[in-house]
Coordinates of C-alpha atoms in Angstrom, one line a residue:
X150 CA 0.0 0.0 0.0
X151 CA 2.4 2.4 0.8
X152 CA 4.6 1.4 -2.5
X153 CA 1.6 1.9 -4.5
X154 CA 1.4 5.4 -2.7
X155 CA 4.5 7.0 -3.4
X156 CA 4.5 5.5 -6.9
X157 CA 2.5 8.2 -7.8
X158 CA 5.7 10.1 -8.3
X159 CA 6.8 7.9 -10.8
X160 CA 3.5 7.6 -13.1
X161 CA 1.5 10.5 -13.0
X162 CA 1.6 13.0 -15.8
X163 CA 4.5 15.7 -14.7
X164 CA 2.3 18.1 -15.3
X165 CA 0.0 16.7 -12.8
X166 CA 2.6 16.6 -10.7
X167 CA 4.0 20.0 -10.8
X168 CA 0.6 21.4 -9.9
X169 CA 0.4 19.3 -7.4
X170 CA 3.3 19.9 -5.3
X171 CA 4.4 23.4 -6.9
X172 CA 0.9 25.3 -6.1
X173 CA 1.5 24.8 -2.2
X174 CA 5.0 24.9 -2.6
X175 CA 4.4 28.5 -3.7
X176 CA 1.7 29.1 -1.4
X177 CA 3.9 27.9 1.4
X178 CA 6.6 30.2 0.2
X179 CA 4.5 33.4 -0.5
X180 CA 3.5 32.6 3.3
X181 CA 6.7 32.8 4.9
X182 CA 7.3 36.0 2.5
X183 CA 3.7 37.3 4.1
X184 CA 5.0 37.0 7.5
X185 CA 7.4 40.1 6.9
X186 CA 5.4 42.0 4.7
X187 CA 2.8 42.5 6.8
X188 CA 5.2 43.2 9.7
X189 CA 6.7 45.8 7.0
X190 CA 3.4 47.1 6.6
X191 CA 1.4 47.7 9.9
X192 CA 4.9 48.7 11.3
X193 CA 4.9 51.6 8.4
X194 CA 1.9 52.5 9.1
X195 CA 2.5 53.0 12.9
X196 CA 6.0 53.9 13.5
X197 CA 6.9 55.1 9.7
X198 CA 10.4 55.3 8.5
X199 CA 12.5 54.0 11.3
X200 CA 10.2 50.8 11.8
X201 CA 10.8 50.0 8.3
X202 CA 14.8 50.0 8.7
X203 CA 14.8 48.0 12.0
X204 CA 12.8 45.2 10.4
X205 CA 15.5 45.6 7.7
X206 CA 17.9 45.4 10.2
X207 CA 16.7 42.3 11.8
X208 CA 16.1 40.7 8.3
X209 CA 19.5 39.1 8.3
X210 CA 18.2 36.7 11.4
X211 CA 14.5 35.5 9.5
X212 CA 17.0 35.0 6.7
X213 CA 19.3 32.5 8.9
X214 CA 15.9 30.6 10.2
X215 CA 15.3 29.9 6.5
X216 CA 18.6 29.1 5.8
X217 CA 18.7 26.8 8.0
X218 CA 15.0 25.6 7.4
X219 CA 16.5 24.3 3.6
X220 CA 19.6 22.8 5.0
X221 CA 17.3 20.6 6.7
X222 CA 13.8 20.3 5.4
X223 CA 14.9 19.7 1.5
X224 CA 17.9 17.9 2.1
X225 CA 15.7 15.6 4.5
X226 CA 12.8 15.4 1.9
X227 CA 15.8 14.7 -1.1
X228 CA 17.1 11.9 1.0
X229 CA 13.4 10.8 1.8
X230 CA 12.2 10.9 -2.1
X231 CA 15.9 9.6 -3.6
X232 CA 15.4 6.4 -0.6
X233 CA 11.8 5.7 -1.5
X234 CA 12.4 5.9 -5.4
X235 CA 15.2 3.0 -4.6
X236 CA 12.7 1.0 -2.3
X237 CA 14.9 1.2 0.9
X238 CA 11.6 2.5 2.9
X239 CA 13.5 2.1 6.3
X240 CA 16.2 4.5 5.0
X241 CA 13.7 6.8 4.2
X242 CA 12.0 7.3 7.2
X243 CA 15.2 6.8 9.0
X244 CA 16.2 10.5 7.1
X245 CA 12.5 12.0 8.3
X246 CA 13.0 11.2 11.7
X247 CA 16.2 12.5 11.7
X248 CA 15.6 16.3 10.1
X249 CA 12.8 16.7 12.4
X250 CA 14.8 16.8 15.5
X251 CA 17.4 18.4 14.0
X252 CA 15.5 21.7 12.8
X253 CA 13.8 21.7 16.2
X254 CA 17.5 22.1 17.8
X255 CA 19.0 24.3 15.5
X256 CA 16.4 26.7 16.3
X257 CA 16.9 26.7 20.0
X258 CA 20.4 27.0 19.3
X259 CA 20.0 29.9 17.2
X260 CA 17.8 31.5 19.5
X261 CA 20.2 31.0 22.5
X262 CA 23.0 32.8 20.3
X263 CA 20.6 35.6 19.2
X264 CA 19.5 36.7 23.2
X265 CA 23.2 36.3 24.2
X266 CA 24.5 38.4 21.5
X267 CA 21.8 40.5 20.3
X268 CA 23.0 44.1 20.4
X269 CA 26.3 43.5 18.7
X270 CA 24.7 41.1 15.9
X271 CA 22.1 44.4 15.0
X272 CA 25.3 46.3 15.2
X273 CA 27.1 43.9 12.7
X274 CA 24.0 43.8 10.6
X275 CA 24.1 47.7 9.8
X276 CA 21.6 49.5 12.3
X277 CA 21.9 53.6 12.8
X278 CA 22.0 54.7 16.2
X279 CA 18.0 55.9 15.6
X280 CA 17.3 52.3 14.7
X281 CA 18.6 50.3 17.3
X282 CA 16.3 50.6 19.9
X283 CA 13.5 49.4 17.8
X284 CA 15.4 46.8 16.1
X285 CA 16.2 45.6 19.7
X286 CA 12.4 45.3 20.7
X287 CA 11.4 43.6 17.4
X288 CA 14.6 41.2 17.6
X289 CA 14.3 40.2 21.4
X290 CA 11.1 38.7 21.0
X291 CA 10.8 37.6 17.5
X292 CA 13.9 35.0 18.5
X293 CA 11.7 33.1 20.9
X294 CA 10.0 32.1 17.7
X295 CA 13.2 31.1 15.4
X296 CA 13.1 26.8 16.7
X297 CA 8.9 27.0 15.8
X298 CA 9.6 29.1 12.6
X299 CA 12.4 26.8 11.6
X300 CA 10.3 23.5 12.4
X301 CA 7.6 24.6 10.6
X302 CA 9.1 25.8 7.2
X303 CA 11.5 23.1 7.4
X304 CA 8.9 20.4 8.3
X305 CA 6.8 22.1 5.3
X306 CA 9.1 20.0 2.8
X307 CA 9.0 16.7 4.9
X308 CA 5.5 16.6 4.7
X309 CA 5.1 17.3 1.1
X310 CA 7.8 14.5 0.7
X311 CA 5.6 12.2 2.0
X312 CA 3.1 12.9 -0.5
X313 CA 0.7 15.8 1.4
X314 CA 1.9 19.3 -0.5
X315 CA -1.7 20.6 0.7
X316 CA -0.9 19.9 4.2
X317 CA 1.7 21.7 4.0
X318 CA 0.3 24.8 2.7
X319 CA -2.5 24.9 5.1
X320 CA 0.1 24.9 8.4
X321 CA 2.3 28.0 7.1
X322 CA -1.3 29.9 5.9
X323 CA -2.5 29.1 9.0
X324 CA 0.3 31.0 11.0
X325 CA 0.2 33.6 8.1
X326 CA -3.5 34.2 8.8
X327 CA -3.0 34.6 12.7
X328 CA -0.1 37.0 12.4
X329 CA -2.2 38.9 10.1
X330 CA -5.0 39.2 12.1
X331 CA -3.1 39.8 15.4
X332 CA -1.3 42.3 14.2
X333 CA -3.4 45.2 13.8
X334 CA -5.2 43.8 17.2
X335 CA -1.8 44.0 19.3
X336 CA 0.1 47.2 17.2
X337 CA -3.2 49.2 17.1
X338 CA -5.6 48.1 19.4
X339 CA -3.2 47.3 22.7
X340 CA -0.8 50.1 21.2
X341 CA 2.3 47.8 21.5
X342 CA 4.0 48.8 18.3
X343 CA 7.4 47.0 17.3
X344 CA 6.4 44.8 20.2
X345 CA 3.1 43.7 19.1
X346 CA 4.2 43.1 15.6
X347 CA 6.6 40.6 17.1
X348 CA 4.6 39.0 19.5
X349 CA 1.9 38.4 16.5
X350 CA 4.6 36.8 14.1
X351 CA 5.8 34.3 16.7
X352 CA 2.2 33.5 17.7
X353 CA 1.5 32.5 14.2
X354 CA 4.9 30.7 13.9
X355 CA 4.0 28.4 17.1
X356 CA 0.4 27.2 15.9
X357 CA 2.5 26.5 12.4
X358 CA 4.6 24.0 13.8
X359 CA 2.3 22.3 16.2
X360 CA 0.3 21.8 13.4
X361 CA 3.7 20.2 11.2
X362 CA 4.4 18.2 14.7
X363 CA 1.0 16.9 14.7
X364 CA 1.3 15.5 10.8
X365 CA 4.9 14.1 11.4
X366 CA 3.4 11.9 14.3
X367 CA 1.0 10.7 11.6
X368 CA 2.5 10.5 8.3
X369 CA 0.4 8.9 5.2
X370 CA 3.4 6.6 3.2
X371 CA 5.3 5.7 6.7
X372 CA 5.5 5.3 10.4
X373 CA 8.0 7.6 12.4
X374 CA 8.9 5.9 15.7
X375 CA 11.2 7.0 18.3
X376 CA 14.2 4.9 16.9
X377 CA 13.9 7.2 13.6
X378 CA 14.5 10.6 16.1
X379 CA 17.8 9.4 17.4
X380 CA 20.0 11.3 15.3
X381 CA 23.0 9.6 13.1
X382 CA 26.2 11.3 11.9
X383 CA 26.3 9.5 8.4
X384 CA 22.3 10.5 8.1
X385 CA 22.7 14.0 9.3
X386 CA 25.5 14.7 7.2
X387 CA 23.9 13.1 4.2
X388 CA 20.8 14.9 4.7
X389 CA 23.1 18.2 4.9
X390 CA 25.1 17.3 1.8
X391 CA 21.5 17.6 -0.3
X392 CA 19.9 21.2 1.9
X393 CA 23.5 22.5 0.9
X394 CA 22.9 24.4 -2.2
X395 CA 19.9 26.0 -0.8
X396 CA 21.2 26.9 2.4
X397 CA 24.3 28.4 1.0
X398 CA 21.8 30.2 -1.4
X399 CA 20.3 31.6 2.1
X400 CA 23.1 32.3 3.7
X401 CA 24.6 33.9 1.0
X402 CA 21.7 36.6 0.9
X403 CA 22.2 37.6 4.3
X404 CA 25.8 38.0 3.9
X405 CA 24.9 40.1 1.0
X406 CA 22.1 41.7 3.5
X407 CA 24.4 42.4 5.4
X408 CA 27.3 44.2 3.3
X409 CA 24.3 45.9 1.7
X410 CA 23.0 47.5 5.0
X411 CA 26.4 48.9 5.9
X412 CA 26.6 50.2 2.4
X413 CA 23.3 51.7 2.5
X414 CA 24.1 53.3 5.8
X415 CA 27.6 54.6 4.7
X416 CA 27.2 55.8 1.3
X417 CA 23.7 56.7 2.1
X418 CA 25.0 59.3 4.5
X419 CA 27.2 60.8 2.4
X420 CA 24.1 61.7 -0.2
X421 CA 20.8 63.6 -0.4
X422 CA 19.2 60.6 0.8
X423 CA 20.7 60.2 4.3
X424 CA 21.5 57.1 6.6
X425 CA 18.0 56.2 7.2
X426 CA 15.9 56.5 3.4
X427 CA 18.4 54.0 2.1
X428 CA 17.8 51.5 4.3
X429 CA 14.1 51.6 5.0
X430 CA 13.6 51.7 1.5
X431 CA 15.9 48.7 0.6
X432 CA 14.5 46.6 3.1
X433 CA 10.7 47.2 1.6
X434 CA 12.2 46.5 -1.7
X435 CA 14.2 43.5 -0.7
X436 CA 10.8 41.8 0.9
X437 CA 8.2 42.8 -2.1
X438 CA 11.0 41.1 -4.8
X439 CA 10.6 37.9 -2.2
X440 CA 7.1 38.1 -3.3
X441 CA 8.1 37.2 -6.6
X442 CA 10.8 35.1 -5.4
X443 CA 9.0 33.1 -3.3
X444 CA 7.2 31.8 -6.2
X445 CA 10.1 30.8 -8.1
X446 CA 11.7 29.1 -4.8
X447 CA 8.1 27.3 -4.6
X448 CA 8.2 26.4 -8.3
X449 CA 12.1 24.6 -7.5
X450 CA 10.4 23.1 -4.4
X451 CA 7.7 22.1 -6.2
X452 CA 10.2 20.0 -8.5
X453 CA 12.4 18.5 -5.6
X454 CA 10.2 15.7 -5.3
X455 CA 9.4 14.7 -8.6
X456 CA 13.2 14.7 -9.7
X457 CA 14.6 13.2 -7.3
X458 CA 12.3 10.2 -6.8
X459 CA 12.1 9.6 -11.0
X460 CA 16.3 10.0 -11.1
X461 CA 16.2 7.5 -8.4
X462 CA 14.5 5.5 -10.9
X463 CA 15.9 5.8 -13.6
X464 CA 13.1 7.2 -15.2
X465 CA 15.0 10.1 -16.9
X466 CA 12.5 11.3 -19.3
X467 CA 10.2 12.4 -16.5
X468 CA 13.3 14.1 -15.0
X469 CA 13.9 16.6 -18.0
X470 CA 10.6 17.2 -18.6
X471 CA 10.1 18.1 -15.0
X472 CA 12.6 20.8 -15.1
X473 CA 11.9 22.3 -18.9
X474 CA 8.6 22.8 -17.7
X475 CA 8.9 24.0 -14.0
X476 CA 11.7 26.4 -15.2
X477 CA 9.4 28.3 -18.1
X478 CA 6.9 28.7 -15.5
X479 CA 9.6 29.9 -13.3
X480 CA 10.7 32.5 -16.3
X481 CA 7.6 33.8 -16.9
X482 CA 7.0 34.3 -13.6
X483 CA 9.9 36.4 -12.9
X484 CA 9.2 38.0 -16.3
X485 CA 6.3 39.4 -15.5
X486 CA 7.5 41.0 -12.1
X487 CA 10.3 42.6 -14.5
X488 CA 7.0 44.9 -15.9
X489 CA 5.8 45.7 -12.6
X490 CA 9.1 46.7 -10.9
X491 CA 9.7 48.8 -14.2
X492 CA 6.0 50.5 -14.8
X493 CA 4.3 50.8 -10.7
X494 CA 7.3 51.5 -8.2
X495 CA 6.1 54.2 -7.0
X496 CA 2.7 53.0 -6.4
X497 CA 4.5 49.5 -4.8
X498 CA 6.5 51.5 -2.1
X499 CA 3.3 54.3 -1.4
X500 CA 1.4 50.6 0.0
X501 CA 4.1 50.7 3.1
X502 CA 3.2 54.2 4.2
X503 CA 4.2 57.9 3.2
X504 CA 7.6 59.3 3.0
X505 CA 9.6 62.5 2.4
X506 CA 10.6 63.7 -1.8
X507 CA 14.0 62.0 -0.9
X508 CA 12.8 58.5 0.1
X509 CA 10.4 57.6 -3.1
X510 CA 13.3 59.4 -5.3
X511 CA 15.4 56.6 -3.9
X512 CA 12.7 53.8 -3.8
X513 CA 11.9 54.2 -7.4
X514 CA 15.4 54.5 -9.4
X515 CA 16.3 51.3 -6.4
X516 CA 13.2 49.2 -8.0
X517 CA 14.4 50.4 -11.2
X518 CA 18.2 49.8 -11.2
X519 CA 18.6 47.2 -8.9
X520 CA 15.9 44.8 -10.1
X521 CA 16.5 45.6 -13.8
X522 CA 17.1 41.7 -14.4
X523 CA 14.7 40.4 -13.0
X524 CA 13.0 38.8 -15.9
X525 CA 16.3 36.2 -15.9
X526 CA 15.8 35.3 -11.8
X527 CA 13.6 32.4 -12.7
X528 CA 16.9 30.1 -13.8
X529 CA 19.2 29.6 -11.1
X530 CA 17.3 28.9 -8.2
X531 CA 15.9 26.2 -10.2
X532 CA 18.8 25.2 -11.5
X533 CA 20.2 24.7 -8.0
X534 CA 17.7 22.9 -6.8
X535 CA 17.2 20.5 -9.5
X536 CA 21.5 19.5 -9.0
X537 CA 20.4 19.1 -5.1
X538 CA 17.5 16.8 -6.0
X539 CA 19.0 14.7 -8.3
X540 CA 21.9 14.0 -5.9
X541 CA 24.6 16.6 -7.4
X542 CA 25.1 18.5 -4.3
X543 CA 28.2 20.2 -5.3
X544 CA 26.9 21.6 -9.0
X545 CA 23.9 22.8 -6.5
X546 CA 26.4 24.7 -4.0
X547 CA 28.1 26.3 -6.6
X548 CA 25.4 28.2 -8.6
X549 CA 23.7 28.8 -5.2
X550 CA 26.8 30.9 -4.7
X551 CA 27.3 32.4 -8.3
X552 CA 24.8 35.5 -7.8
X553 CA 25.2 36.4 -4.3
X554 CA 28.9 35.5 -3.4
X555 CA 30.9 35.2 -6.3
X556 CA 29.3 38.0 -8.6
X557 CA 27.1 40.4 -6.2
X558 CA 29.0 40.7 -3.0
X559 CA 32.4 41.9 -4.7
X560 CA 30.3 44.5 -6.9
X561 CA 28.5 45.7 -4.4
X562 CA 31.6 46.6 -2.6
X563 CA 33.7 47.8 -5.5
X564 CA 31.1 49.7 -7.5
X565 CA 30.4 52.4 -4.6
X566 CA 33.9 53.1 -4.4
X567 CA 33.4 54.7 -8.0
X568 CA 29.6 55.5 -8.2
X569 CA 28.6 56.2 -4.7
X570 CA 25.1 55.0 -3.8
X571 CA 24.4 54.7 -7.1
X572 CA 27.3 51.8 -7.3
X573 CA 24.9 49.8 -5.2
X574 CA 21.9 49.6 -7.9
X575 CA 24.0 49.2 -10.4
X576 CA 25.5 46.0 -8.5
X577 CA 22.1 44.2 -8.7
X578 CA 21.3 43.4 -12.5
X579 CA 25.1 43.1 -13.8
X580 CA 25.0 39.6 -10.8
X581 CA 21.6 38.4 -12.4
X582 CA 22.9 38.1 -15.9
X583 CA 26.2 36.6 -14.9
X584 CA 24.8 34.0 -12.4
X585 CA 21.9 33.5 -15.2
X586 CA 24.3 32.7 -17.6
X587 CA 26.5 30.5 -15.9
X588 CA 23.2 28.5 -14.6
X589 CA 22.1 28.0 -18.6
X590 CA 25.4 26.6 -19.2
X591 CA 25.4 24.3 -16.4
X592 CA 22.1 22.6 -17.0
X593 CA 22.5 22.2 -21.2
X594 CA 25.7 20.1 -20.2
X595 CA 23.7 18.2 -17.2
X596 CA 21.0 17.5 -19.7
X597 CA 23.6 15.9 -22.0
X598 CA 24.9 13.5 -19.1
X599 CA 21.5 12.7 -18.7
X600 CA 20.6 12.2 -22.3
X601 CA 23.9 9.9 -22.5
X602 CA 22.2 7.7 -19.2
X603 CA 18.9 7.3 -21.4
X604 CA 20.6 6.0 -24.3
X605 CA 22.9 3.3 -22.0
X606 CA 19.6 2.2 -20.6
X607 CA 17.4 1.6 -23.7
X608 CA 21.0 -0.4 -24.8
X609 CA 20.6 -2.4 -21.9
X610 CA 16.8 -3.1 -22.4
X611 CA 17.9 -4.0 -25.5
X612 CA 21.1 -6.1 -25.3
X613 CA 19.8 -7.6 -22.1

């Protein structure tokens, strides 16, 4: 029963297939994005400008929670998918049980880290001397909430690797819909401000995970027992080795975060704009293009499954046809944001509350300039993923790296020197063509290794 279960995978039109696990991939993803934009936007509303840049400020910290959320939760559901496509069912669930308790730790440990250190990390991470003391309130409390946040977005992939994608959507909207709602009640109505918009977030995040817990106890295609929580070295590291690619993606973003908001704040002073503008209006910017983002990510997330258990199987046809497709929806996707960044900027950034002639002068040439490549964003975290879930960890790493490491991070440190703030825009579409490209030419040669594998197979079936 539960062979005929997860077979699915492995005959159902990819189409199908995509729909099926990309829709509340993307849902899931949007979500999570959700969570910060309507922080971003009550916050706005109530505090203005310097609300906006602490939540930038503490950005770099939601970014880690998701960082590590991949490491775990799609290299646990590519060991889980890769496992079940070879049959060795106790292995899989052996990998489940395992990434469960290990996000769930991670968390507490990154929680314990942030309270201990909290005023020099915001420090690191850029914040003005007007910002701090609301990035501190936000920061303080929104921790507490990292080992639920991480369980539950990290969980997310375990339970859509075991076949329940609509699960998993309704246990991150769930959260969403609370933090939405309580928001407004606790900034507004109990006149908490930074405060309340924290407290609501990690009340959301909570009823998330107890809701992911709750699934994991009761799985559809296996049984997790106790045994399968006792964490093992070789299984830990193996389900590592296949979260790599996206967590280096994640972690490179909030290195890049991070350089960005002390560039902001230094160059920024040192223009019309001032310390402040820069920031506040990067940090809208950065969480409106995760709108977009977030449906690509879902769209590679989507994928994971269906690649990895077909490759698993041999079934290689299924496996091309599951990326052509997923990554043209993932293009036009990210085309069409290109055309809304370009034609409505200024009507994007007037949602998160008003501003002075200076700060929607910088939001719009930002939107413009930085996000000017857009249209190509929809290949490489595809790409990535697709090397993670077809057991090519390294290839994954690398072009997880490409835009943010190799090609952004030096430009956006070089370009100021030269340009000033303006260096910083500039920075932005010059690393999405490069990384773009270098993702195209990685896949057409994959695709020829994997056309090579088809034609040794149908030699076999015929020789043998």
């Amino acid at each position: 029963m539960e062979e005929q279960k997860e077979n699915k995978l492995g005959v159902l039109p990819v189409s199908q297939l995509i729909r099926q696990f990309a829709v509340p991939s993307i849902v899931a993803m949007l979500v999570g994005a959700l969570y910060n934009i309507v922080d971003q936007f009550f916050i706005g509303r109530s505090i203005g400008e310097l609300g906006n840049a602490a939540t930038n400020v503490a950005f770099p910290l939601t970014t880690s929670c998701t960082a590590i959320a991949l490491l775990i939760g799609i290299g646990g559901a590519a060991s889980f998918n890769l496992s079940m496509g070879r049959k060795e069912h106790e292995k899989a669930v052996r990998f489940m049980g395992n990434a469960a308790v290990l996000l769930f730790g991670l968390g507490v440990v990154l929680c314990v880290v942030t309270q201990i250190f909290l005023t020099p990390l915001l420090w690191f991470f850029g914040s003005p001397d007007q910002v701090l003391g609301y990035a501190k309130v936000y920061t303080k409390i929104t921790s507490v909430g990292f080992p639920f946040l991480i369980f539950s977005n990290g969980g997310a992939h375990l339970v859509r690797a075991d076949g329940t994608p609509k699960y998993a959507m309704i246990c991150n909207l769930t959260g969403a819909v609370i933090n939405t709602i309580l928001d407004p009640l606790f900034i507004f109505g109990c006149k908490m401000g930074m405060a309340g918009a924290a407290w609501a977030t990690i009340i959301g995040q909570i009823v998330a995970a107890c809701l992911v817990f709750h699934y994991l106890c009761h799985c559809k295609t296996v049984t997790l027992r106790r045994t399968h929580l006792i964490v093992r070295i070789e299984d830990a590291l193996q389900i590592m080795s296949l979260g790599l690619s996206s967590f280096f993606n994640q972690i490179a973003m909030m290195v890049v975060q991070i350089v960005l908001n002390n560039s902001l704040t230094y160059y920024g002073s040192q223009s019309v704009y001032g310390e402040s503008v820069p920031l506040a209006c990067a940090g809208i910017i950065s969480k409106v293009a995760m709108l977009y983002f977030s449906v690509v990510i879902g769209l590679a997330q989507g994928l994971q499954p269906i690649a990895s258990f077909n490759y698993g199987a041999k079934q290689y046809d299924r496996v091309k046809l599951a990326y052509g497709r997923t990554v043209r929806y993932a293009v036009t996707v990210s085309t069409c944001a290109f055309v809304l960044f370009q034609l409505f900027p200024r009507q994007i950034i007037a949602i998160f509350g008003d501003g002075s002639k200076e700060y929607f002068l910088f939001a719009v040439r930002y939107f413009r300039i930085y996000l000017f490549a857009t249209f190509l964003n929809g290949v490489q975290p595809v790409t990535a993923t697709f090397f993670t879930a077809i057991g090519k960890p390294i290839k994954g790493v690398f072009l997880s790296l490409t835009r943010q490491i190799l090609f952004l991070l030096p430009l956006i440190v070089i370009f100021p020197l030269f340009m000033g703030i303006d260096g910083i825009m500039y920075a932005g579409p010059i690393a999405d063509l490069v990384a773009g490209f270098v993702a195209i030419g990685m896949i057409v040669s994959e695709m020829r290794q994997i056309t090579q594998l088809e034609r040794e197979q149908a030699k076999e079936r015929i020789t043998g």
